Short mmCIF file of C-alpha atoms and ligand atoms in Angstrom, two decimals:
data_model
loop_
_atom_site.label_atom_id
_atom_site.label_comp_id
_atom_site.label_asym_id
_atom_site.label_seq_id
_atom_site.Cartn_x
_atom_site.Cartn_y
_atom_site.Cartn_z
CA MET V 986 110.07 111.03 128.62
CA GLU V 987 110.31 112.11 124.85
CA SER V 988 113.89 113.30 125.64
CA ALA V 989 114.25 109.49 126.88
CA ALA V 990 113.24 107.61 124.23
CA ARG V 991 114.73 109.52 121.43
CA ALA V 992 117.94 108.58 122.99
CA LYS V 993 116.94 105.24 123.21
CA LEU V 994 116.01 105.22 120.12
CA ALA V 995 119.41 106.45 118.70
CA ALA V 996 121.24 103.84 120.39
CA ALA V 997 119.55 101.17 119.88
CA ASP V 998 120.82 98.17 117.74
CA ARG V 999 117.69 96.66 116.38
CA VAL V 1000 114.20 98.35 116.03
CA ALA V 1001 111.25 97.12 115.56
CA VAL V 1002 107.84 98.65 114.87
CA LEU V 1003 104.07 97.78 114.14
CA THR V 1004 102.52 100.40 112.14
CA GLY V 1005 98.44 99.54 112.06
CA ALA V 1006 95.44 101.80 110.26
CA GLY V 1007 96.60 105.45 112.22
CA VAL V 1008 99.87 105.75 110.15
CA SER V 1009 97.95 106.18 106.87
CA ALA V 1010 95.12 108.31 108.13
CA GLU V 1011 97.41 111.08 107.45
CA SER V 1012 97.74 110.59 104.07
CA GLY V 1013 93.92 110.37 103.32
CA ILE V 1014 92.59 106.33 103.88
CA PRO V 1015 90.25 106.07 106.67
CA THR V 1016 91.25 103.80 109.67
CA PHE V 1017 88.92 100.30 110.49
CA ARG V 1018 87.32 101.87 113.06
CA GLY V 1019 86.66 104.99 114.28
CA ALA V 1020 85.62 108.15 112.52
CA GLY V 1021 85.10 107.92 109.00
CA GLY V 1022 86.09 104.17 109.22
CA LEU V 1023 82.56 103.10 107.85
CA TRP V 1024 82.18 102.14 104.22
CA GLU V 1025 78.66 102.32 102.70
CA GLY V 1026 77.66 101.30 106.47
CA PHE V 1027 79.45 97.85 106.63
CA ARG V 1028 81.93 97.15 109.58
CA PRO V 1029 84.71 95.18 107.12
CA GLU V 1030 84.17 91.91 109.43
CA GLU V 1031 81.19 91.85 106.98
CA LEU V 1032 83.38 91.98 103.84
CA ALA V 1033 86.83 90.80 105.03
CA THR V 1034 85.83 87.54 105.20
CA PRO V 1035 85.67 84.18 102.85
CA ALA V 1036 81.76 84.19 103.97
CA ALA V 1037 81.74 87.47 102.57
CA TYR V 1038 83.64 86.49 99.58
CA ALA V 1039 81.89 83.04 99.00
CA ARG V 1040 78.05 85.13 99.52
CA ASP V 1041 78.39 88.07 97.04
CA PRO V 1042 82.24 87.75 95.45
CA GLU V 1043 81.22 90.94 94.03
CA LYS V 1044 80.37 93.42 96.62
CA VAL V 1045 83.94 92.26 98.13
CA TRP V 1046 85.46 93.35 95.28
CA ARG V 1047 84.12 96.64 94.67
CA TRP V 1048 85.33 97.31 98.19
CA TYR V 1049 88.20 96.27 97.32
CA ALA V 1050 88.55 98.22 93.94
CA TRP V 1051 87.54 101.25 95.47
CA ARG V 1052 90.18 100.88 98.12
CA TYR V 1053 92.60 100.28 96.00
CA ARG V 1054 91.91 103.29 94.20
CA GLN V 1055 91.02 105.32 97.18
CA VAL V 1056 95.76 103.98 97.94
CA SER V 1057 96.28 104.55 94.51
CA ARG V 1058 95.68 108.32 94.81
CA ALA V 1059 96.84 108.61 97.91
CA GLU V 1060 100.56 109.73 99.49
CA PRO V 1061 103.03 108.49 102.00
CA ASN V 1062 103.21 110.89 104.81
CA GLN V 1063 105.09 112.41 106.76
CA ALA V 1064 104.97 109.53 109.39
CA HIS V 1065 105.81 106.49 106.49
CA LEU V 1066 109.27 108.82 105.05
CA LEU V 1067 110.40 108.54 108.93
CA LEU V 1068 109.90 105.41 109.08
CA ALA V 1069 111.84 104.77 105.74
CA GLU V 1070 114.75 106.62 107.48
CA LEU V 1071 114.73 105.10 110.19
CA GLU V 1072 115.76 101.82 108.50
CA ARG V 1073 117.76 103.65 106.78
CA MET V 1074 119.86 104.49 109.90
CA LYS V 1075 119.08 101.39 111.16
CA GLY V 1076 120.26 98.97 108.36
CA ASP V 1077 120.41 94.97 109.59
CA GLY V 1078 118.67 95.70 112.60
CA PHE V 1079 115.50 97.46 111.45
CA THR V 1080 112.23 95.87 110.85
CA LEU V 1081 109.19 97.07 110.17
CA VAL V 1082 106.17 95.06 110.56
CA THR V 1083 102.48 96.47 108.88
CA GLN V 1084 99.26 95.51 109.52
CA ASN V 1085 98.39 97.64 106.93
CA VAL V 1086 97.18 96.45 102.89
CA ASP V 1087 97.77 99.55 101.42
CA GLY V 1088 101.83 99.26 100.76
CA LEU V 1089 102.52 103.06 101.02
CA HIS V 1090 105.53 101.59 103.40
CA ARG V 1091 107.18 100.13 100.62
CA ARG V 1092 106.39 102.87 98.47
CA ALA V 1093 107.97 105.53 100.75
CA GLY V 1094 111.19 103.51 100.51
CA ASN V 1095 110.79 100.52 103.29
CA ARG V 1096 112.27 97.26 102.26
CA ARG V 1097 112.84 95.67 105.47
CA LEU V 1098 109.06 94.96 105.54
CA ILE V 1099 106.60 93.05 107.03
CA GLU V 1100 103.60 92.86 104.69
CA LEU V 1101 101.37 90.30 107.63
CA HIS V 1102 97.94 91.29 105.62
CA GLY V 1103 99.11 91.09 102.06
CA SER V 1104 99.22 93.70 99.45
CA ILE V 1105 95.47 94.68 98.27
CA THR V 1106 98.20 95.86 94.74
CA ARG V 1107 98.28 92.59 94.32
CA ALA V 1108 95.87 89.16 93.32
CA ARG V 1109 95.97 85.76 94.08
CA CYS V 1110 94.03 82.87 91.75
CA GLU V 1111 91.74 81.33 93.49
CA ARG V 1112 92.57 78.04 92.02
CA CYS V 1113 96.71 78.24 91.03
CA GLY V 1114 97.61 79.90 94.04
CA HIS V 1115 99.47 82.44 91.34
CA ARG V 1116 99.57 85.48 92.26
CA GLN V 1117 99.98 89.17 90.61
CA PRO V 1118 99.84 93.04 90.71
CA LEU V 1119 96.68 94.89 89.55
CA PRO V 1120 96.89 96.78 86.93
CA SER V 1121 96.57 100.25 87.48
CA ALA V 1122 93.62 101.88 88.80
CA ASP V 1123 92.03 103.95 86.01
CA GLU V 1124 91.96 100.55 83.96
CA PHE V 1125 91.39 98.13 86.78
CA GLU V 1126 87.86 96.12 86.23
CA PRO V 1127 87.32 93.31 88.87
CA PRO V 1128 87.79 90.67 89.01
CA PRO V 1129 90.99 89.99 87.38
CA LEU V 1130 91.61 86.85 86.27
CA CYS V 1131 94.95 84.55 86.47
CA GLU V 1132 97.70 85.05 84.00
CA ASN V 1133 98.90 80.79 84.68
CA CYS V 1134 95.60 79.81 84.41
CA GLY V 1135 92.46 81.64 83.34
CA GLU V 1136 90.43 81.27 87.06
CA ARG V 1137 89.56 84.60 88.57
CA MET V 1138 91.71 85.74 91.36
CA ARG V 1139 90.69 87.85 95.44
CA PRO V 1140 92.44 90.13 96.80
CA ASP V 1141 95.77 89.09 98.34
CA VAL V 1142 94.79 89.90 101.61
CA VAL V 1143 94.13 88.06 105.01
CA TRP V 1144 90.73 87.66 106.07
CA PHE V 1145 88.92 87.74 109.57
CA GLY V 1146 88.45 84.22 110.13
CA GLU V 1147 92.22 83.05 108.03
CA PHE V 1148 95.71 82.14 109.35
CA LEU V 1149 99.10 84.89 108.61
CA ASP V 1150 101.54 83.40 106.98
CA PRO V 1151 103.13 81.53 109.86
CA ASP V 1152 106.59 82.72 108.05
CA LEU V 1153 105.94 85.98 108.31
CA LEU V 1154 104.62 85.67 111.21
CA ALA V 1155 107.56 84.15 113.15
CA ARG V 1156 110.10 87.21 111.27
CA ALA V 1157 107.66 89.42 112.85
CA GLU V 1158 107.78 88.17 116.11
CA ARG V 1159 111.48 87.37 115.86
CA ALA V 1160 112.28 91.21 115.21
CA PHE V 1161 109.82 91.98 118.31
CA THR V 1162 111.69 89.59 121.22
CA THR V 1163 115.41 90.82 119.96
CA ALA V 1164 114.34 94.91 119.75
CA ALA V 1165 116.36 96.82 122.40
CA VAL V 1166 113.35 99.80 121.32
CA ALA V 1167 110.36 98.29 119.70
CA LEU V 1168 107.83 100.72 118.34
CA VAL V 1169 104.40 100.70 117.86
CA ILE V 1170 102.37 103.53 116.01
CA GLY V 1171 98.42 104.14 115.09
CA THR V 1172 97.34 100.76 115.59
CA SER V 1173 93.92 99.76 117.83
CA ALA V 1174 95.22 96.70 119.35
CA VAL V 1175 92.78 94.40 119.41
CA VAL V 1176 93.31 91.64 116.40
CA GLU V 1177 96.59 89.95 116.95
CA PRO V 1178 98.77 90.10 116.24
CA ALA V 1179 99.14 93.53 117.33
CA ALA V 1180 99.12 92.82 120.65
CA SER V 1181 101.36 90.22 121.15
CA LEU V 1182 104.08 91.70 119.62
CA GLY V 1183 104.43 94.93 121.68
CA ARG V 1184 103.80 92.93 124.84
CA ILE V 1185 106.19 89.54 123.33
CA ALA V 1186 109.28 92.90 122.87
CA LYS V 1187 108.01 94.35 126.08
CA ALA V 1188 108.39 91.13 128.12
CA ALA V 1189 111.77 90.36 126.01
CA GLY V 1190 112.81 93.46 127.40
CA ALA V 1191 112.60 96.36 125.05
CA TYR V 1192 111.94 100.01 125.62
CA LEU V 1193 108.81 99.86 124.34
CA ILE V 1194 107.26 103.14 122.36
CA GLU V 1195 103.30 103.54 121.67
CA ILE V 1196 102.06 106.16 119.71
CA ASN V 1197 98.52 106.74 119.29
CA PRO V 1198 95.83 109.92 119.96
CA GLU V 1199 93.84 107.69 121.80
CA ALA V 1200 94.65 105.16 124.01
CA THR V 1201 94.33 100.77 124.07
CA PRO V 1202 95.31 98.02 125.42
CA LEU V 1203 98.35 98.81 125.51
CA THR V 1204 99.12 101.67 126.70
CA PRO V 1205 98.70 100.21 129.88
CA LEU V 1206 102.80 98.91 128.85
CA ALA V 1207 104.34 101.47 127.12
CA ASP V 1208 107.43 102.35 128.22
CA LEU V 1209 106.33 106.26 126.03
CA SER V 1210 102.74 105.88 125.32
CA LEU V 1211 101.99 109.71 123.06
CA ARG V 1212 99.02 110.47 122.05
CA GLU V 1213 99.55 112.13 119.39
CA THR V 1214 99.47 111.29 115.14
CA ALA V 1215 101.90 108.96 113.52
CA ALA V 1216 103.87 111.47 111.95
CA ARG V 1217 103.67 114.19 115.12
CA GLY V 1218 105.13 111.47 117.76
CA LEU V 1219 107.84 109.82 115.61
CA ALA V 1220 109.46 113.57 114.76
CA ALA V 1221 109.32 113.89 118.03
CA VAL V 1222 110.86 110.68 119.62
CA PHE V 1223 112.84 110.49 116.57
CA PRO V 1224 116.60 110.15 116.41
CA LYS V 1225 118.51 114.04 115.72
N1 APR A 2054 97.71 108.69 113.85
C1 APR A 2054 98.64 107.41 114.09
N2 APR A 2054 97.09 107.02 114.83
C2 APR A 2054 96.01 107.49 114.88
C3 APR A 2054 95.73 108.05 113.89
C4 APR A 2054 97.10 109.57 113.51
N3 APR A 2054 96.81 110.18 112.55
N4 APR A 2054 94.78 108.67 113.48
C5 APR A 2054 93.72 107.52 114.46
N5 APR A 2054 94.90 107.09 114.73
C6 APR A 2054 94.65 105.29 115.51
C7 APR A 2054 93.72 104.69 116.49
O1 APR A 2054 93.34 106.07 117.62
C8 APR A 2054 93.24 103.94 116.47
O2 APR A 2054 94.21 102.52 117.39
O3 APR A 2054 94.56 104.82 114.68
C9 APR A 2054 93.64 103.24 114.69
C10 APR A 2054 92.90 102.85 113.83
O4 APR A 2054 92.58 101.01 113.89
P1 APR A 2054 92.26 100.26 113.47
O5 APR A 2054 91.52 101.40 112.72
O6 APR A 2054 91.58 99.07 114.64
O7 APR A 2054 93.00 99.67 112.90
P2 APR A 2054 93.83 98.72 112.81
O8 APR A 2054 94.57 98.53 114.25
O9 APR A 2054 95.75 98.61 111.88
O10 APR A 2054 93.44 97.18 112.90
C11 APR A 2054 93.61 96.06 113.01
O11 APR A 2054 92.23 95.30 111.72
O12 APR A 2054 90.33 95.89 109.73
C12 APR A 2054 91.63 94.54 110.61
O13 APR A 2054 92.55 94.30 108.71
C13 APR A 2054 91.76 94.81 109.89
O14 APR A 2054 94.65 95.29 110.00
C14 APR A 2054 93.64 95.56 109.96
C15 APR A 2054 93.10 95.50 111.13
#
């Protein structure tokens, strides 16, 4: 099975990849759901919402500043590096869609990258919409102020109850509709559009590979579902 998947991936001219928090687990960044995924007893649904921010912006910013420090100390792992290598092999036919906001795919070298949920390394002005990178984690004191208009800024991420950027979503869907091989790695596939992208690809005829130590709602659809960590699973199907 793994050799068949490797051959498919090697031959594919169009490859679409979706990643979730599991791909960064081996960089020491906790996932949202599952063991070690909590922060001071809060669930993400209680902090990553517009209502939570309106109620207590300082608390929400403290959570993001903590995560930003954590991400800044982390390094891309072997899974990130293999995905950067896959992009170099496939060129224009490659698209990486991530739900992660940690910026590790970019740091690993991926450029054909769609960060569907934004990035915690940036802030967005609450008044004028201007985006700017956060200062280095050592210097950062939340909340950041807009260099354009001086207003308070919010994390440049998509919260529960907010819409994804429609252009980014359309590009992601196009990549999964036209992919010969789709890889879904390290996502619980319970938050949309994670589940849909895999399903769209499969319905359009792609060969669907899932890599996750646990089964997910996508597992029954996959042509190959590897019960492996991201790095080991990717190495197992990576074109030689
Ligand atoms: N390698 C691969 N997968 C792993 C690993 C690993 N080393 N460790 C854990 N996993 C898997 C888990 O089995 C789980 O299915 O990663 C998945 C992580 O799931 P979630 O924590 O739900 O993360 P994700 O699917 O990315 O969440 C989606 O929900 O909270 C929101 O906006 C947030 O982007 C996030 C979205």
